[in-house]
PDB file of C-alpha atoms in Angstrom:
ATOM      1  CA  MET U   1      65.463 220.646 159.219  1.00  0.00           C
ATOM      2  CA  ASN U   2      63.854 223.986 158.472  1.00  0.00           C
ATOM      3  CA  LYS U   3      60.742 224.307 156.379  1.00  0.00           C
ATOM      4  CA  THR U   4      62.511 225.956 153.377  1.00  0.00           C
ATOM      5  CA  LEU U   5      65.201 223.283 153.200  1.00  0.00           C
ATOM      6  CA  ALA U   6      62.617 220.503 153.489  1.00  0.00           C
ATOM      7  CA  SER U   7      60.570 222.057 150.702  1.00  0.00           C
ATOM      8  CA  ALA U   8      63.640 222.366 148.441  1.00  0.00           C
ATOM      9  CA  CYS U   9      64.634 218.751 149.104  1.00  0.00           C
ATOM     10  CA  GLY U  10      61.111 217.617 148.294  1.00  0.00           C
ATOM     11  CA  ALA U  11      61.158 219.537 145.003  1.00  0.00           C
ATOM     12  CA  VAL U  12      64.523 218.044 144.035  1.00  0.00           C
ATOM     13  CA  LEU U  13      63.346 214.514 144.842  1.00  0.00           C
ATOM     14  CA  ALA U  14      60.128 215.026 142.864  1.00  0.00           C
ATOM     15  CA  ALA U  15      62.078 216.340 139.866  1.00  0.00           C
ATOM     16  CA  MET U  16      64.467 213.369 140.020  1.00  0.00           C
ATOM     17  CA  ALA U  17      61.563 210.917 140.188  1.00  0.00           C
ATOM     18  CA  MET U  18      59.862 212.607 137.252  1.00  0.00           C
ATOM     19  CA  GLN U  19      63.093 212.568 135.222  1.00  0.00           C
ATOM     20  CA  ALA U  20      63.566 208.857 135.946  1.00  0.00           C
ATOM     21  CA  ALA U  21      59.977 208.152 134.884  1.00  0.00           C
ATOM     22  CA  GLN U  22      60.441 210.127 131.663  1.00  0.00           C
ATOM     23  CA  ALA U  23      63.705 208.332 130.930  1.00  0.00           C
ATOM     24  CA  ALA U  24      61.974 204.973 131.318  1.00  0.00           C
ATOM     25  CA  ASP U  25      59.181 206.065 128.989  1.00  0.00           C
ATOM     26  CA  THR U  26      61.465 207.463 126.290  1.00  0.00           C
ATOM     27  CA  PHE U  27      64.234 204.881 126.331  1.00  0.00           C
ATOM     28  CA  SER U  28      65.176 203.375 123.018  1.00  0.00           C
ATOM     29  CA  ALA U  29      68.014 201.012 122.382  1.00  0.00           C
ATOM     30  CA  PRO U  30      71.089 202.440 120.656  1.00  0.00           C
ATOM     31  CA  PRO U  31      71.129 201.723 116.898  1.00  0.00           C
ATOM     32  CA  THR U  32      73.874 199.130 117.285  1.00  0.00           C
ATOM     33  CA  LEU U  33      71.753 197.138 119.737  1.00  0.00           C
ATOM     34  CA  GLN U  34      68.626 197.494 117.579  1.00  0.00           C
ATOM     35  CA  LEU U  35      70.453 195.822 114.690  1.00  0.00           C
ATOM     36  CA  ALA U  36      72.297 193.178 116.750  1.00  0.00           C
ATOM     37  CA  ALA U  37      69.699 190.441 116.200  1.00  0.00           C
ATOM     38  CA  ALA U  38      69.643 191.106 112.443  1.00  0.00           C
ATOM     39  CA  ARG U  39      73.446 191.054 112.303  1.00  0.00           C
ATOM     40  CA  SER U  40      73.396 187.717 114.120  1.00  0.00           C
ATOM     41  CA  GLN U  41      70.989 186.267 111.545  1.00  0.00           C
ATOM     42  CA  ILE U  42      73.137 187.670 108.712  1.00  0.00           C
ATOM     43  CA  ALA U  43      76.248 186.051 110.218  1.00  0.00           C
ATOM     44  CA  ALA U  44      74.319 182.753 110.272  1.00  0.00           C
ATOM     45  CA  LYS U  45      73.237 183.354 106.625  1.00  0.00           C
ATOM     46  CA  ASN U  46      69.635 183.050 107.738  1.00  0.00           C
ATOM     47  CA  TRP U  47      68.375 185.632 105.238  1.00  0.00           C
ATOM     48  CA  PRO U  48      64.605 185.294 105.865  1.00  0.00           C
ATOM     49  CA  ALA U  49      65.120 185.755 109.619  1.00  0.00           C
ATOM     50  CA  ALA U  50      67.471 188.695 109.012  1.00  0.00           C
ATOM     51  CA  ILE U  51      64.905 190.361 106.761  1.00  0.00           C
ATOM     52  CA  ALA U  52      62.121 189.713 109.278  1.00  0.00           C
ATOM     53  CA  GLU U  53      64.195 191.235 112.069  1.00  0.00           C
ATOM     54  CA  LEU U  54      65.113 194.265 109.970  1.00  0.00           C
ATOM     55  CA  GLU U  55      61.439 194.739 109.069  1.00  0.00           C
ATOM     56  CA  ARG U  56      60.610 194.580 112.785  1.00  0.00           C
ATOM     57  CA  VAL U  57      63.162 197.304 113.581  1.00  0.00           C
ATOM     58  CA  LYS U  58      62.176 199.347 110.471  1.00  0.00           C
ATOM     59  CA  ASP U  59      64.725 202.146 110.984  1.00  0.00           C
ATOM     60  CA  THR U  60      64.612 203.498 107.433  1.00  0.00           C
ATOM     61  CA  ARG U  61      66.462 206.673 108.467  1.00  0.00           C
ATOM     62  CA  SER U  62      69.551 204.619 109.344  1.00  0.00           C
ATOM     63  CA  ALA U  63      72.276 204.063 106.767  1.00  0.00           C
ATOM     64  CA  ASP U  64      73.257 200.862 108.573  1.00  0.00           C
ATOM     65  CA  TRP U  65      69.682 199.558 108.503  1.00  0.00           C
ATOM     66  CA  ASN U  66      69.351 200.250 104.762  1.00  0.00           C
ATOM     67  CA  ASN U  67      72.734 198.675 104.054  1.00  0.00           C
ATOM     68  CA  LEU U  68      71.880 195.506 105.990  1.00  0.00           C
ATOM     69  CA  MET U  69      68.456 195.268 104.352  1.00  0.00           C
ATOM     70  CA  GLY U  70      70.033 195.660 100.907  1.00  0.00           C
ATOM     71  CA  TYR U  71      72.596 192.991 101.716  1.00  0.00           C
ATOM     72  CA  SER U  72      69.959 190.608 103.061  1.00  0.00           C
ATOM     73  CA  VAL U  73      67.572 190.914 100.116  1.00  0.00           C
ATOM     74  CA  ARG U  74      70.503 190.516  97.715  1.00  0.00           C
ATOM     75  CA  LYS U  75      71.854 187.388  99.419  1.00  0.00           C
ATOM     76  CA  GLY U  76      68.537 185.711 100.205  1.00  0.00           C
ATOM     77  CA  PRO U  77      67.130 182.588  98.534  1.00  0.00           C
ATOM     78  CA  ASN U  78      65.210 184.769  96.036  1.00  0.00           C
ATOM     79  CA  PRO U  79      67.579 187.694  95.453  1.00  0.00           C
ATOM     80  CA  ASP U  80      65.855 190.997  94.751  1.00  0.00           C
ATOM     81  CA  TYR U  81      68.546 193.074  93.064  1.00  0.00           C
ATOM     82  CA  ALA U  82      66.269 196.036  92.365  1.00  0.00           C
ATOM     83  CA  ALA U  83      65.292 196.288  96.040  1.00  0.00           C
ATOM     84  CA  ALA U  84      68.921 195.842  97.115  1.00  0.00           C
ATOM     85  CA  GLY U  85      69.904 198.750  94.869  1.00  0.00           C
ATOM     86  CA  ARG U  86      67.186 200.956  96.376  1.00  0.00           C
ATOM     87  CA  TYR U  87      68.344 200.136  99.917  1.00  0.00           C
ATOM     88  CA  TYR U  88      72.003 200.798  99.076  1.00  0.00           C
ATOM     89  CA  ASP U  89      71.040 204.093  97.405  1.00  0.00           C
ATOM     90  CA  ALA U  90      69.070 205.083 100.506  1.00  0.00           C
ATOM     91  CA  ALA U  91      72.040 204.241 102.736  1.00  0.00           C
ATOM     92  CA  LEU U  92      74.320 206.368 100.575  1.00  0.00           C
ATOM     93  CA  ARG U  93      71.861 209.293 100.563  1.00  0.00           C
ATOM     94  CA  ILE U  94      71.926 209.194 104.363  1.00  0.00           C
ATOM     95  CA  ASP U  95      75.706 208.680 104.580  1.00  0.00           C
ATOM     96  CA  PRO U  96      77.568 209.155 101.277  1.00  0.00           C
ATOM     97  CA  MET U  97      80.710 207.672 102.845  1.00  0.00           C
ATOM     98  CA  HIS U  98      79.095 204.487 104.201  1.00  0.00           C
ATOM     99  CA  ARG U  99      81.809 201.961 103.439  1.00  0.00           C
ATOM    100  CA  GLY U 100      79.549 198.911 103.651  1.00  0.00           C
ATOM    101  CA  ALA U 101      77.003 200.360 101.229  1.00  0.00           C
ATOM    102  CA  LEU U 102      79.786 201.373  98.837  1.00  0.00           C
ATOM    103  CA  GLU U 103      81.254 197.855  98.901  1.00  0.00           C
ATOM    104  CA  TYR U 104      77.948 196.002  98.617  1.00  0.00           C
ATOM    105  CA  SER U 105      76.538 198.262  95.912  1.00  0.00           C
ATOM    106  CA  GLY U 106      79.797 197.758  93.997  1.00  0.00           C
ATOM    107  CA  GLU U 107      79.283 194.001  94.237  1.00  0.00           C
ATOM    108  CA  LEU U 108      75.686 194.442  93.088  1.00  0.00           C
ATOM    109  CA  PHE U 109      76.918 196.355  90.031  1.00  0.00           C
ATOM    110  CA  LEU U 110      79.206 193.423  89.221  1.00  0.00           C
ATOM    111  CA  ILE U 111      76.276 191.017  89.494  1.00  0.00           C
ATOM    112  CA  LEU U 112      74.385 193.272  87.078  1.00  0.00           C
ATOM    113  CA  GLY U 113      77.374 193.431  84.702  1.00  0.00           C
ATOM    114  CA  ASP U 114      78.120 197.116  85.314  1.00  0.00           C
ATOM    115  CA  LEU U 115      81.902 197.173  85.820  1.00  0.00           C
ATOM    116  CA  PRO U 116      82.272 200.977  85.415  1.00  0.00           C
ATOM    117  CA  ARG U 117      79.870 201.671  88.299  1.00  0.00           C
ATOM    118  CA  ALA U 118      81.577 199.034  90.461  1.00  0.00           C
ATOM    119  CA  GLU U 119      84.906 200.720  89.757  1.00  0.00           C
ATOM    120  CA  GLU U 120      83.353 204.092  90.667  1.00  0.00           C
ATOM    121  CA  ARG U 121      82.418 202.636  94.072  1.00  0.00           C
ATOM    122  CA  GLN U 122      85.972 201.304  94.385  1.00  0.00           C
ATOM    123  CA  ALA U 123      87.347 204.790  93.639  1.00  0.00           C
ATOM    124  CA  ARG U 124      85.111 206.317  96.319  1.00  0.00           C
ATOM    125  CA  LEU U 125      86.274 203.737  98.850  1.00  0.00           C
ATOM    126  CA  THR U 126      89.906 204.445  97.908  1.00  0.00           C
ATOM    127  CA  LYS U 127      89.358 208.121  98.763  1.00  0.00           C
ATOM    128  CA  ILE U 128      87.710 207.571 102.140  1.00  0.00           C
ATOM    129  CA  CYS U 129      89.419 204.444 103.479  1.00  0.00           C
ATOM    130  CA  THR U 130      92.471 204.253 105.642  1.00  0.00           C
ATOM    131  CA  VAL U 131      94.599 201.139 105.634  1.00  0.00           C
ATOM    132  CA  PRO U 132      93.476 198.491 106.412  1.00  0.00           C
ATOM    133  CA  CYS U 133      90.013 198.775 104.855  1.00  0.00           C
ATOM    134  CA  GLU U 134      88.149 195.493 104.577  1.00  0.00           C
ATOM    135  CA  GLU U 135      85.414 196.977 102.389  1.00  0.00           C
ATOM    136  CA  LEU U 136      87.939 198.248  99.828  1.00  0.00           C
ATOM    137  CA  ASP U 137      89.907 194.993  99.915  1.00  0.00           C
ATOM    138  CA  ASP U 138      86.731 192.944  99.389  1.00  0.00           C
ATOM    139  CA  LEU U 139      85.496 195.062  96.488  1.00  0.00           C
ATOM    140  CA  GLN U 140      88.925 195.060  94.823  1.00  0.00           C
ATOM    141  CA  ALA U 141      89.004 191.261  95.095  1.00  0.00           C
ATOM    142  CA  ALA U 142      85.476 190.996  93.638  1.00  0.00           C
ATOM    143  CA  ILE U 143      86.475 193.226  90.707  1.00  0.00           C
ATOM    144  CA  ALA U 144      89.620 191.154  90.122  1.00  0.00           C
ATOM    145  CA  ARG U 145      87.568 187.906  90.121  1.00  0.00           C
ATOM    146  CA  TYR U 146      85.063 189.516  87.745  1.00  0.00           C
ATOM    147  CA  LYS U 147      87.762 190.539  85.273  1.00  0.00           C
ATOM    148  CA  ALA U 148      89.576 187.189  85.541  1.00  0.00           C
ATOM    149  CA  ALA U 149      86.313 185.382  84.710  1.00  0.00           C
ATOM    150  CA  GLY U 150      85.843 187.331  81.495  1.00  0.00           C
ATOM    151  CA  ASN U 151      83.634 190.036  82.999  1.00  0.00           C
ATOM    152  CA  LYS U 152      81.329 187.658  84.816  1.00  0.00           C
ATOM    153  CA  TYR U 153      80.436 187.876  88.476  1.00  0.00           C
ATOM    154  CA  VAL U 154      82.113 185.296  90.683  1.00  0.00           C
ATOM    155  CA  PRO U 155      80.901 185.115  94.284  1.00  0.00           C
ATOM    156  CA  GLN U 156      83.430 185.275  97.069  1.00  0.00           C
ATOM    157  CA  PRO U 157      84.803 181.784  97.722  1.00  0.00           C
TER     158      PRO U 157
END
C-alpha cells in the first residue's frame, strides 16, 4: 500500500473512531423511551412513583412530559388541580394540538365545574381529530356523565 493511501486510510479510521466516541458521549434516549418508566407507573396507577420518575426525567420542554405530569398530579392521592392546570397549559403552549392535554385539561375543567371550558377543549379536539379519536371519545363521555349528574363531575367508571 502506498504512503498516500495508508495516510488517507488512517485519517478515515481516526475520524470514524472520533465520531463513535462523540456519539457515545452525546447519546440521549429518544423522548418515548425517557417517558416509558413513567408511563408504566401511570398504567399501574402508582402516582407517587410516576411523579418521581417524571421529576427524574425533568423534560419540561416536552408536551408529553408536561401532559403526563399534569395527569399524574391530578390523579394522585393528594390531587393538585392548580399544578395539573399549569402542566396542561405548558403542554398546550408547546403543542397546541396535543390531544392528551386537550382531553385531560377538559376533564380538569369538569372537576372544577367549568363546563364551557371543557366544551371548548372538546371543540378543539373535534377540529383536529380523525376517527377514531380516543381522546375526543373520552372527553365527550366525561361531558355526558357531567351533564347527566346535574353538572357534577363523575369519574370514568
